[in-house]
Amino acid sequence: MSLHPQNSYEVLAFPIFYGDSSEEPDGVGGIIVDVTRHKMLEAALRAAKESADAANKAKSEFLANMSHEIRTPLNGILGMADILQHSQLLPENVAKIEVIKKSGDSLLTLINSILDFSKIEAGKMFLEKQPLNLSELVFDIGQAMAPIAERKNLILNVRVDPRIPSM
C-alpha cells in the first residue's frame, strides 16, 4: 500500500493478545484508512454553509434597506393625501382621498411586515395581541379594489355576515 503525503489518513492501533493471561500484549495491530474524500466533503459542506449564510444575510439586509427606501416616498404620499383630505374638496374626491390613505396604510403595513421578517431572522421579533375589526378590514379592502373593478366594468359587492363578531 502506497501512502500519498497529500492525502489524509486515520490510524487505529490496538494490542493483540495470543490467549495466555499475560498483561503484556504479544503484538500490535493497526488499520490505516484513507479519509481524504471524507475530509474534502466536510470542507465543501463547510464552504457551502458559509456561502448560504452569507447569501441569507445579504438577502435580509437587502429587504431591510429596500423597505426603508420604499417607506420614505410612501410617507410623502400619505402626508400629501392627509393635507388634501383637510383641504376644500369636492364630495366625490373625499372618498377617493380616503381610499388613497387606506391603500397607502396597507402598503406601509406590508413594508413593516417585511421589516418584521428581518427581525424574525435576527431573533428580535416579539408578538403582541391587538384587536382587529374584521368587518372594517373587509370593507376597506373592498373600497381599495372598487376602482379596479370599475375599470374592468365589474360590480364589486362587499358583504360581511352580521353574525361575524366585529372584533
N, CA, C and O atoms as a DFTB+ gen file, in Angstrom:
668 C
 N C O
     1  1       0.854      -1.162       0.000
     2  2       0.000       0.000       0.000
     3  2       0.902       1.227       0.000
     4  3       1.801       1.340       0.834
     5  1       0.667       2.137      -0.925
     6  2       1.462       3.344      -1.038
     7  2       0.695       4.507      -0.412
     8  3      -0.451       4.761      -0.781
     9  1       1.319       5.215       0.535
    10  2       0.681       6.351       1.184
    11  2       1.110       7.629       0.481
    12  3       2.293       7.857       0.231
    13  1       0.108       8.464       0.164
    14  2       0.392       9.726      -0.509
    15  2       0.408      10.846       0.517
    16  3      -0.533      10.954       1.304
    17  1       1.419      11.669       0.539
    18  2       1.537      12.699       1.566
    19  2       0.401      13.736       1.524
    20  3       0.090      14.334       2.553
    21  1      -0.213      13.957       0.378
    22  2      -1.282      14.953       0.290
    23  2      -2.632      14.395       0.754
    24  3      -3.590      15.152       0.910
    25  1      -2.714      13.126       0.969
    26  2      -3.965      12.524       1.437
    27  2      -4.058      12.595       2.960
    28  3      -3.065      12.836       3.647
    29  1      -5.274      12.378       3.475
    30  2      -5.491      12.336       4.928
    31  2      -5.785      10.903       5.329
    32  3      -6.525      10.184       4.658
    33  1      -5.179      10.505       6.454
    34  2      -5.347       9.139       6.917
    35  2      -5.735       9.150       8.395
    36  3      -5.369      10.054       9.147
    37  1      -6.479       8.133       8.784
    38  2      -6.743       7.878      10.194
    39  2      -6.140       6.519      10.507
    40  3      -6.252       5.567       9.736
    41  1      -5.499       6.464      11.665
    42  2      -4.823       5.230      12.063
    43  2      -5.449       4.741      13.353
    44  3      -5.600       5.499      14.311
    45  1      -5.814       3.460      13.369
    46  2      -6.342       2.828      14.576
    47  2      -5.343       1.728      14.958
    48  3      -5.117       0.789      14.194
    49  1      -4.754       1.859      16.142
    50  2      -3.803       0.851      16.627
    51  2      -4.442       0.152      17.821
    52  3      -5.131       0.783      18.622
    53  1      -4.208      -1.160      17.935
    54  2      -4.804      -1.930      19.027
    55  2      -3.846      -3.056      19.427
    56  3      -3.088      -3.566      18.602
    57  1      -3.896      -3.434      20.712
    58  2      -2.996      -4.525      21.174
    59  2      -3.544      -5.884      20.731
    60  3      -4.749      -6.063      20.556
    61  1      -2.621      -6.833      20.556
    62  2      -3.002      -8.212      20.200
    63  2      -2.477      -9.143      21.303
    64  3      -1.306      -9.096      21.680
    65  1      -3.394      -9.995      21.808
    66  2      -3.033     -10.994      22.828
    67  2      -3.267     -12.373      22.224
    68  3      -4.253     -12.571      21.513
    69  1      -2.372     -13.340      22.494
    70  2      -2.484     -14.682      21.934
    71  2      -2.996     -15.707      22.927
    72  3      -2.508     -16.837      22.920
    73  1      -3.911     -15.390      23.743
    74  2      -4.553     -16.383      24.574
    75  2      -3.962     -16.618      25.933
    76  3      -4.677     -17.113      26.804
    77  1      -2.701     -16.301      26.187
    78  2      -2.243     -16.507      27.562
    79  2      -2.707     -15.317      28.404
    80  3      -3.181     -14.322      27.855
    81  1      -2.581     -15.405      29.662
    82  2      -3.143     -14.398      30.544
    83  2      -2.148     -13.267      30.817
    84  3      -2.275     -12.547      31.807
    85  1      -1.208     -13.125      29.979
    86  2      -0.194     -12.086      30.150
    87  2      -0.834     -10.705      30.027
    88  3      -1.743     -10.489      29.226
    89  1      -0.338      -9.785      30.839
    90  2      -0.855      -8.423      30.756
    91  2      -0.169      -7.645      29.645
    92  3      -0.653      -6.595      29.222
    93  1       0.940      -8.153      29.183
    94  2       1.662      -7.506      28.088
    95  2       1.145      -8.044      26.768
    96  3       1.014      -9.257      26.608
    97  1       0.848      -7.166      25.819
    98  2       0.389      -7.658      24.507
    99  2       1.515      -8.381      23.778
   100  3       2.698      -8.100      23.971
   101  1       1.106      -9.314      22.942
   102  2       2.075     -10.073      22.147
   103  2       2.419      -9.334      20.856
   104  3       3.385      -9.663      20.168
   105  1       1.612      -8.339      20.550
   106  2       1.859      -7.588      19.328
   107  2       0.908      -6.403      19.236
   108  3       0.089      -6.148      20.119
   109  1       1.054      -5.712      18.151
   110  2       0.196      -4.550      17.893
   111  2      -0.368      -4.706      16.489
   112  3       0.339      -5.035      15.537
   113  1      -1.669      -4.457      16.400
   114  2      -2.315      -4.472      15.094
   115  2      -2.745      -3.054      14.748
   116  3      -2.821      -2.193      15.625
   117  1      -3.016      -2.817      13.520
   118  2      -3.434      -1.469      13.141
   119  2      -4.178      -1.457      11.823
   120  3      -4.056      -2.363      10.998
   121  1      -4.941      -0.415      11.655
   122  2      -5.682      -0.192      10.406
   123  2      -5.414       1.251       9.995
   124  3      -5.487       2.165      10.816
   125  1      -5.110       1.438       8.745
   126  2      -4.933       2.774       8.189
   127  2      -6.057       2.980       7.174
   128  3      -6.227       2.191       6.244
   129  1      -6.814       4.050       7.370
   130  2      -7.944       4.344       6.482
   131  2      -7.700       5.682       5.798
   132  3      -7.395       6.678       6.454
   133  1      -7.836       5.698       4.489
   134  2      -7.712       6.943       3.730
   135  2      -9.026       7.714       3.868
   136  3     -10.057       7.276       3.357
   137  1      -8.995       8.860       4.555
   138  2     -10.205       9.672       4.787
   139  2     -10.140      10.976       3.982
   140  3     -10.810      11.953       4.316
   141  1      -9.342      10.981       2.938
   142  2      -9.175      12.180       2.116
   143  2     -10.513      12.649       1.554
   144  3     -10.859      13.827       1.642
   145  1     -11.246      11.726       0.986
   146  2     -12.534      12.092       0.373
   147  2     -13.494      12.630       1.433
   148  3     -14.197      13.612       1.196
   149  1     -13.523      11.989       2.593
   150  2     -14.384      12.432       3.688
   151  2     -14.010      13.856       4.113
   152  3     -14.891      14.691       4.318
   153  1     -12.725      14.131       4.243
   154  2     -12.255      15.458       4.637
   155  2     -12.605      16.499       3.570
   156  3     -12.979      17.628       3.890
   157  1     -12.478      16.107       2.302
   158  2     -12.821      17.025       1.209
   159  2     -14.323      17.347       1.228
   160  3     -14.716      18.495       1.020
   161  1     -15.144      16.346       1.472
   162  2     -16.590      16.569       1.546
   163  2     -16.955      17.464       2.727
   164  3     -17.815      18.336       2.606
   165  1     -16.301      17.248       3.867
   166  2     -16.534      18.113       5.033
   167  2     -16.183      19.567       4.713
   168  3     -16.925      20.481       5.073
   169  1     -15.069      19.776       4.048
   170  2     -14.633      21.134       3.689
   171  2     -15.616      21.768       2.705
   172  3     -15.947      22.947       2.826
   173  1     -16.080      20.985       1.732
   174  2     -17.042      21.502       0.765
   175  2     -18.359      21.854       1.452
   176  3     -18.975      22.871       1.134
   177  1     -18.785      21.023       2.382
   178  2     -20.014      21.284       3.128
   179  2     -19.878      22.553       3.970
   180  3     -20.799      23.368       4.022
   181  1     -18.744      22.716       4.621
   182  2     -18.495      23.933       5.416
   183  2     -18.539      25.181       4.522
   184  3     -19.135      26.195       4.885
   185  1     -17.903      25.091       3.360
   186  2     -17.872      26.228       2.432
   187  2     -19.278      26.550       1.920
   188  3     -19.645      27.719       1.803
   189  1     -20.062      25.512       1.618
   190  2     -21.429      25.732       1.139
   191  2     -22.285      26.383       2.215
   192  3     -23.088      27.269       1.922
   193  1     -22.114      25.947       3.461
   194  2     -22.873      26.540       4.568
   195  2     -22.505      28.003       4.749
   196  3     -23.383      28.849       4.919
   197  1     -21.215      28.306       4.714
   198  2     -20.770      29.698       4.851
   199  2     -21.328      30.553       3.721
   200  3     -21.743      31.690       3.947
   201  1     -21.338      30.013       2.511
   202  2     -21.871      30.739       1.359
   203  2     -23.372      30.981       1.511
   204  3     -23.859      32.075       1.226
   205  1     -24.103      29.961       1.961
   206  2     -25.548      30.104       2.167
   207  2     -25.846      31.108       3.278
   208  3     -26.783      31.898       3.167
   209  1     -25.059      31.079       4.341
   210  2     -25.241      32.041       5.429
   211  2     -25.005      33.463       4.936
   212  3     -25.750      34.379       5.282
   213  1     -23.963      33.642       4.126
   214  2     -23.659      34.972       3.593
   215  2     -24.773      35.449       2.661
   216  3     -25.152      36.620       2.693
   217  1     -25.295      34.548       1.835
   218  2     -26.389      34.910       0.920
   219  2     -27.646      35.265       1.706
   220  3     -28.349      36.213       1.355
   221  1     -27.931      34.517       2.757
   222  2     -29.104      34.790       3.586
   223  2     -28.971      36.139       4.278
   224  3     -29.940      36.894       4.362
   225  1     -27.782      36.445       4.770
   226  2     -27.543      37.736       5.421
   227  2     -27.704      38.866       4.410
   228  3     -28.302      39.895       4.722
   229  1     -27.182      38.684       3.218
   230  2     -27.300      39.713       2.171
   231  2     -28.764      39.928       1.800
   232  3     -29.189      41.064       1.591
   233  1     -29.537      38.843       1.718
   234  2     -30.960      38.961       1.404
   235  2     -31.690      39.741       2.483
   236  3     -32.505      40.611       2.176
   237  1     -31.408      39.440       3.737
   238  2     -32.058      40.132       4.851
   239  2     -31.710      41.613       4.853
   240  3     -32.578      42.461       5.059
   241  1     -30.440      41.921       4.623
   242  2     -30.016      43.322       4.576
   243  2     -30.674      44.048       3.403
   244  3     -31.078      45.203       3.533
   245  1     -30.781      43.373       2.261
   246  2     -31.427      43.969       1.092
   247  2     -32.889      44.268       1.390
   248  3     -33.372      45.360       1.089
   249  1     -33.600      43.307       1.978
   250  2     -35.013      43.527       2.313
   251  2     -35.178      44.693       3.278
   252  3     -36.063      45.529       3.097
   253  1     -34.348      44.754       4.284
   254  2     -34.445      45.843       5.251
   255  2     -34.160      47.191       4.583
   256  3     -34.883      48.162       4.806
   257  1     -33.109      47.248       3.767
   258  2     -32.774      48.505       3.084
   259  2     -33.873      48.929       2.121
   260  3     -34.260      50.097       2.095
   261  1     -34.379      47.986       1.328
   262  2     -35.448      48.325       0.364
   263  2     -36.709      48.760       1.085
   264  3     -37.394      49.677       0.632
   265  1     -37.024      48.126       2.190
   266  2     -38.206      48.510       2.951
   267  2     -38.092      49.949       3.425
   268  3     -39.054      50.715       3.352
   269  1     -36.910      50.314       3.912
   270  2     -36.705      51.695       4.361
   271  2     -36.763      52.667       3.176
   272  3     -37.329      53.754       3.294
   273  1     -36.186      52.282       2.046
   274  2     -36.200      53.150       0.869
   275  2     -37.618      53.353       0.324
   276  3     -37.947      54.448      -0.132
   277  1     -38.444      52.336       0.364
   278  2     -39.830      52.444      -0.122
   279  2     -40.671      53.238       0.865
   280  3     -41.577      53.968       0.464
   281  1     -40.382      53.101       2.127
   282  2     -41.174      53.778       3.160
   283  2     -41.100      55.300       3.019
   284  3     -42.097      55.980       3.261
   285  1     -39.956      55.844       2.638
   286  2     -39.791      57.297       2.553
   287  2     -40.763      57.929       1.554
   288  3     -41.508      58.830       1.941
   289  1     -40.793      57.502       0.293
   290  2     -41.763      58.133      -0.623
   291  2     -43.216      57.814      -0.248
   292  3     -44.112      58.625      -0.482
   293  1     -43.440      56.648       0.326
   294  2     -44.797      56.297       0.725
   295  2     -45.292      57.235       1.823
   296  3     -46.453      57.644       1.814
   297  1     -44.424      57.574       2.762
   298  2     -44.809      58.538       3.793
   299  2     -45.118      59.895       3.172
   300  3     -46.007      60.602       3.646
   301  1     -44.396      60.265       2.116
   302  2     -44.697      61.506       1.392
   303  2     -46.079      61.468       0.763
   304  3     -46.825      62.444       0.836
   305  1     -46.420      60.357       0.153
   306  2     -47.741      60.191      -0.461
   307  2     -48.830      60.287       0.596
   308  3     -49.826      60.985       0.411
   309  1     -48.636      59.581       1.704
   310  2     -49.637      59.608       2.776
   311  2     -49.752      61.003       3.383
   312  3     -50.850      61.433       3.735
   313  1     -48.642      61.708       3.508
   314  2     -48.672      63.074       4.033
   315  2     -49.445      64.007       3.120
   316  3     -50.243      64.819       3.588
   317  1     -49.212      63.896       1.814
   318  2     -49.939      64.730       0.847
   319  2     -51.430      64.377       0.839
   320  3     -52.277      65.264       0.739
   321  1     -51.743      63.103       0.944
   322  2     -53.153      62.695       0.998
   323  2     -53.819      63.287       2.233
   324  3     -54.971      63.715       2.177
   325  1     -53.097      63.311       3.341
   326  2     -53.641      63.887       4.575
   327  2     -53.883      65.386       4.409
   328  3     -54.919      65.894       4.839
   329  1     -52.937      66.099       3.790
   330  2     -53.104      67.533       3.542
   331  2     -54.309      67.764       2.634
   332  3     -55.133      68.637       2.904
   333  1     -54.413      66.984       1.559
   334  2     -55.557      67.116       0.649
   335  2     -56.874      66.848       1.364
   336  3     -57.870      67.534       1.133
   337  1     -56.868      65.860       2.218
   338  2     -58.087      65.489       2.929
   339  2     -58.599      66.645       3.791
   340  3     -59.805      66.786       3.993
   341  1     -57.699      67.453       4.288
   342  2     -58.092      68.566       5.150
   343  2     -58.260      69.875       4.384
   344  3     -58.382      70.939       4.992
   345  1     -58.267      69.803       3.063
   346  2     -58.500      70.994       2.245
   347  2     -59.913      70.939       1.685
   348  3     -60.648      69.982       1.924
   349  1     -60.285      71.967       0.941
   350  2     -61.625      72.034       0.353
   351  2     -61.666      71.080      -0.849
   352  3     -61.007      71.313      -1.861
   353  1     -62.437      70.021      -0.722
   354  2     -62.546      69.013      -1.781
   355  2     -63.988      68.895      -2.230
   356  3     -64.925      69.163      -1.477
   357  1     -64.136      68.489      -3.473
   358  2     -65.475      68.129      -3.941
   359  2     -65.889      66.858      -3.214
   360  3     -65.031      66.026      -2.919
   361  1     -67.162      66.678      -2.917
   362  2     -67.611      65.499      -2.163
   363  2     -67.136      64.166      -2.750
   364  3     -66.807      63.246      -2.001
   365  1     -67.096      64.054      -4.078
   366  2     -66.677      62.776      -4.679
   367  2     -65.188      62.523      -4.492
   368  3     -64.745      61.378      -4.588
   369  1     -64.404      63.565      -4.227
   370  2     -62.968      63.401      -4.042
   371  2     -62.603      63.030      -2.602
   372  3     -61.525      62.489      -2.354
   373  1     -63.489      63.315      -1.663
   374  2     -63.227      62.977      -0.263
   375  2     -63.048      61.467      -0.120
   376  3     -62.102      61.007       0.521
   377  1     -63.953      60.702      -0.716
   378  2     -63.875      59.241      -0.639
   379  2     -62.633      58.722      -1.355
   380  3     -62.035      57.743      -0.908
   381  1     -62.230      59.357      -2.458
   382  2     -61.053      58.917      -3.201
   383  2     -59.775      59.140      -2.381
   384  3     -58.873      58.302      -2.381
   385  1     -59.711      60.269      -1.692
   386  2     -58.550      60.533      -0.835
   387  2     -58.498      59.508       0.292
   388  3     -57.424      59.039       0.668
   389  1     -59.657      59.167       0.824
   390  2     -59.705      58.168       1.902
   391  2     -59.185      56.811       1.396
   392  3     -58.476      56.111       2.119
   393  1     -59.534      56.448       0.173
   394  2     -59.035      55.192      -0.409
   395  2     -57.514      55.259      -0.576
   396  3     -56.813      54.286      -0.299
   397  1     -57.008      56.407      -1.027
   398  2     -55.554      56.569      -1.174
   399  2     -54.874      56.363       0.176
   400  3     -53.878      55.646       0.276
   401  1     -55.421      56.998       1.214
   402  2     -54.817      56.879       2.543
   403  2     -54.876      55.442       3.064
   404  3     -53.892      54.940       3.607
   405  1     -56.015      54.782       2.902
   406  2     -56.136      53.408       3.406
   407  2     -55.242      52.459       2.619
   408  3     -54.644      51.549       3.193
   409  1     -55.149      52.665       1.308
   410  2     -54.273      51.818       0.487
   411  2     -52.814      52.051       0.861
   412  3     -52.029      51.107       0.952
   413  1     -52.457      53.316       1.077
   414  2     -51.092      53.629       1.496
   415  2     -50.774      53.020       2.854
   416  3     -49.683      52.492       3.067
   417  1     -51.736      53.098       3.769
   418  2     -51.535      52.488       5.086
   419  2     -51.351      50.978       4.963
   420  3     -50.538      50.386       5.673
   421  1     -52.120      50.351       4.049
   422  2     -51.970      48.905       3.831
   423  2     -50.590      48.577       3.286
   424  3     -49.960      47.603       3.697
   425  1     -50.129      49.408       2.351
   426  2     -48.792      49.199       1.794
   427  2     -47.726      49.405       2.868
   428  3     -46.740      48.669       2.914
   429  1     -47.920      50.397       3.728
   430  2     -46.987      50.634       4.821
   431  2     -46.968      49.443       5.777
   432  3     -45.909      49.070       6.282
   433  1     -48.122      48.850       6.026
   434  2     -48.198      47.656       6.869
   435  2     -47.424      46.502       6.229
   436  3     -46.720      45.762       6.916
   437  1     -47.559      46.355       4.912
   438  2     -46.822      45.310       4.196
   439  2     -45.318      45.535       4.308
   440  3     -44.565      44.589       4.539
   441  1     -44.885      46.762       4.148
   442  2     -43.459      47.074       4.273
   443  2     -42.977      46.772       5.683
   444  3     -41.892      46.222       5.869
   445  1     -43.785      47.132       6.674
   446  2     -43.413      46.830       8.058
   447  2     -43.322      45.319       8.283
   448  3     -42.497      44.855       9.070
   449  1     -44.170      44.556       7.589
   450  2     -44.108      43.096       7.699
   451  2     -42.797      42.560       7.135
   452  3     -42.231      41.601       7.660
   453  1     -42.322      43.184       6.068
   454  2     -41.027      42.780       5.505
   455  2     -39.922      43.049       6.525
   456  3     -39.025      42.228       6.717
   457  1     -40.002      44.207       7.173
   458  2     -39.022      44.506       8.222
   459  2     -39.166      43.531       9.382
   460  3     -38.171      43.128       9.986
   461  1     -40.409      43.148       9.696
   462  2     -40.632      42.169      10.759
   463  2     -39.974      40.840      10.400
   464  3     -39.434      40.158      11.271
   465  1     -40.016      40.473       9.125
   466  2     -39.375      39.235       8.677
   467  2     -37.881      39.272       8.988
   468  3     -37.300      38.280       9.430
   469  1     -37.267      40.435       8.748
   470  2     -35.845      40.578       9.069
   471  2     -35.626      40.449      10.577
   472  3     -34.635      39.869      11.019
   473  1     -36.562      40.997      11.365
   474  2     -36.453      40.888      12.817
   475  2     -36.590      39.428      13.259
   476  3     -35.896      38.989      14.176
   477  1     -37.471      38.691      12.618
   478  2     -37.657      37.280      12.961
   479  2     -36.347      36.530      12.730
   480  3     -35.904      35.759      13.581
   481  1     -35.733      36.765      11.568
   482  2     -34.475      36.087      11.257
   483  2     -33.379      36.446      12.252
   484  3     -32.508      35.631      12.554
   485  1     -33.433      37.689      12.763
   486  2     -32.407      38.124      13.720
   487  2     -32.766      37.748      15.158
   488  3     -32.000      38.026      16.080
   489  1     -33.935      37.114      15.353
   490  2     -34.373      36.719      16.683
   491  2     -34.816      37.895      17.542
   492  3     -34.741      37.832      18.769
   493  1     -35.278      38.971      16.903
   494  2     -35.672      40.180      17.634
   495  2     -37.161      40.487      17.493
   496  3     -37.571      41.633      17.677
   497  1     -37.979      39.480      17.170
   498  2     -39.404      39.695      16.965
   499  2     -40.167      39.342      18.229
   500  3     -39.907      38.324      18.869
   501  1     -41.110      40.201      18.575
   502  2     -41.993      39.959      19.708
   503  2     -43.434      40.070      19.223
   504  3     -43.767      40.985      18.471
   505  1     -44.285      39.147      19.647
   506  2     -45.686      39.155      19.246
   507  2     -46.522      39.890      20.283
   508  3     -46.224      39.862      21.477
   509  1     -47.568      40.544      19.809
   510  2     -48.476      41.217      20.716
   511  2     -49.899      41.023      20.208
   512  3     -50.133      40.930      19.003
   513  1     -50.840      40.964      21.139
   514  2     -52.245      40.823      20.782
   515  2     -52.819      42.209      20.534
   516  3     -52.577      43.143      21.299
   517  1     -53.587      42.328      19.449
   518  2     -54.293      43.567      19.157
   519  2     -55.653      43.207      18.598
   520  3     -55.780      42.241      17.845
   521  1     -56.678      43.975      18.960
   522  2     -57.998      43.702      18.403
   523  2     -58.023      44.051      16.911
   524  3     -57.298      44.935      16.455
   525  1     -58.858      43.350      16.175
   526  2     -58.995      43.572      14.736
   527  2     -60.476      43.643      14.408
   528  3     -61.232      42.722      14.719
   529  1     -60.888      44.728      13.785
   530  2     -62.266      44.865      13.341
   531  2     -62.344      44.262      11.942
   532  3     -62.000      44.915      10.956
   533  1     -62.795      43.020      11.863
   534  2     -62.813      42.282      10.604
   535  2     -63.720      42.927       9.572
   536  3     -63.345      43.034       8.404
   537  1     -64.904      43.359       9.980
   538  2     -65.838      43.997       9.035
   539  2     -65.208      45.231       8.412
   540  3     -65.282      45.434       7.200
   541  1     -64.587      46.054       9.249
   542  2     -63.946      47.268       8.740
   543  2     -62.836      46.928       7.758
   544  3     -62.697      47.578       6.721
   545  1     -62.048      45.914       8.081
   546  2     -60.964      45.490       7.205
   547  2     -61.502      45.029       5.851
   548  3     -60.959      45.392       4.807
   549  1     -62.565      44.233       5.868
   550  2     -63.144      43.724       4.617
   551  2     -63.684      44.876       3.777
   552  3     -63.484      44.906       2.563
   553  1     -64.365      45.821       4.412
   554  2     -64.901      46.959       3.665
   555  2     -63.789      47.857       3.125
   556  3     -63.911      48.389       2.022
   557  1     -62.704      48.034       3.889
   558  2     -61.565      48.820       3.402
   559  2     -60.942      48.171       2.169
   560  3     -60.582      48.857       1.212
   561  1     -60.820      46.864       2.197
   562  2     -60.275      46.145       1.033
   563  2     -61.211      46.326      -0.160
   564  3     -60.762      46.537      -1.287
   565  1     -62.512      46.243       0.100
   566  2     -63.493      46.453      -0.974
   567  2     -63.364      47.837      -1.581
   568  3     -63.431      47.979      -2.802
   569  1     -63.179      48.870      -0.752
   570  2     -63.015      50.237      -1.257
   571  2     -61.748      50.360      -2.099
   572  3     -61.743      51.038      -3.127
   573  1     -60.683      49.707      -1.665
   574  2     -59.428      49.765      -2.412
   575  2     -59.535      49.044      -3.749
   576  3     -58.890      49.441      -4.720
   577  1     -60.337      47.994      -3.809
   578  2     -60.480      47.208      -5.042
   579  2     -61.554      47.760      -5.974
   580  3     -61.580      47.404      -7.152
   581  1     -62.443      48.622      -5.474
   582  2     -63.556      49.140      -6.279
   583  2     -63.102      49.835      -7.557
   584  3     -63.688      49.581      -8.609
   585  1     -62.082      50.705      -7.523
   586  2     -61.659      51.338      -8.775
   587  2     -61.160      50.337      -9.821
   588  3     -61.369      50.527     -11.019
   589  1     -60.512      49.290      -9.366
   590  2     -60.015      48.264     -10.295
   591  2     -61.203      47.548     -10.938
   592  3     -61.224      47.325     -12.148
   593  1     -62.190      47.191     -10.114
   594  2     -63.389      46.527     -10.639
   595  2     -64.117      47.442     -11.613
   596  3     -64.581      46.999     -12.663
   597  1     -64.215      48.727     -11.258
   598  2     -64.916      49.693     -12.111
   599  2     -64.250      49.815     -13.474
   600  3     -64.934      49.856     -14.497
   601  1     -62.914      49.875     -13.496
   602  2     -62.184      49.963     -14.770
   603  2     -62.431      48.742     -15.648
   604  3     -62.351      48.826     -16.874
   605  1     -62.730      47.618     -15.026
   606  2     -62.997      46.384     -15.774
   607  2     -64.488      46.172     -15.996
   608  3     -64.908      45.094     -16.416
   609  1     -65.291      47.200     -15.714
   610  2     -66.750      47.130     -15.861
   611  2     -67.348      45.988     -15.044
   612  3     -68.252      45.287     -15.499
   613  1     -66.830      45.814     -13.838
   614  2     -67.344      44.803     -12.926
   615  2     -68.040      45.493     -11.759
   616  3     -67.723      46.631     -11.411
   617  1     -68.981      44.791     -11.169
   618  2     -69.644      45.290      -9.972
   619  2     -69.057      44.528      -8.789
   620  3     -69.042      43.298      -8.773
   621  1     -68.578      45.271      -7.812
   622  2     -67.982      44.665      -6.631
   623  2     -68.923      44.890      -5.456
   624  3     -69.148      46.027      -5.039
   625  1     -69.459      43.828      -4.937
   626  2     -70.311      43.892      -3.756
   627  2     -69.558      43.290      -2.586
   628  3     -69.021      42.186      -2.678
   629  1     -69.523      44.032      -1.475
   630  2     -68.843      43.562      -0.271
   631  2     -69.884      43.426       0.825
   632  3     -70.594      44.375       1.157
   633  1     -69.957      42.244       1.369
   634  2     -70.889      41.991       2.474
   635  2     -70.187      41.127       3.507
   636  3     -69.399      40.240       3.178
   637  1     -70.497      41.412       4.763
   638  2     -69.989      40.599       5.856
   639  2     -71.202      40.084       6.612
   640  3     -72.089      40.853       6.984
   641  1     -71.232      38.800       6.829
   642  2     -72.348      38.202       7.570
   643  2     -72.459      38.884       8.938
   644  3     -71.469      38.968       9.664
   645  1     -73.662      39.374       9.299
   646  2     -73.808      40.083      10.559
   647  2     -73.530      39.204      11.783
   648  3     -73.329      39.727      12.879
   649  1     -73.515      37.886      11.613
   650  2     -73.206      37.000      12.744
   651  2     -71.716      36.965      13.079
   652  3     -71.327      36.449      14.126
   653  1     -70.876      37.515      12.186
   654  2     -69.431      37.561      12.433
   655  2     -69.183      38.660      13.470
   656  3     -69.633      39.790      13.280
   657  1     -68.485      38.355      14.547
   658  2     -68.207      39.395      15.545
   659  2     -67.365      40.516      14.924
   660  3     -66.498      40.261      14.089
   661  1     -67.627      41.742      15.336
   662  2     -66.901      42.856      14.744
   663  2     -65.434      42.892      15.192
   664  3     -64.576      43.342      14.433
   665  1     -65.137      42.427      16.403
   666  2     -63.749      42.439      16.894
   667  2     -63.296      41.013      17.182
   668  3     -62.159      40.800      17.604
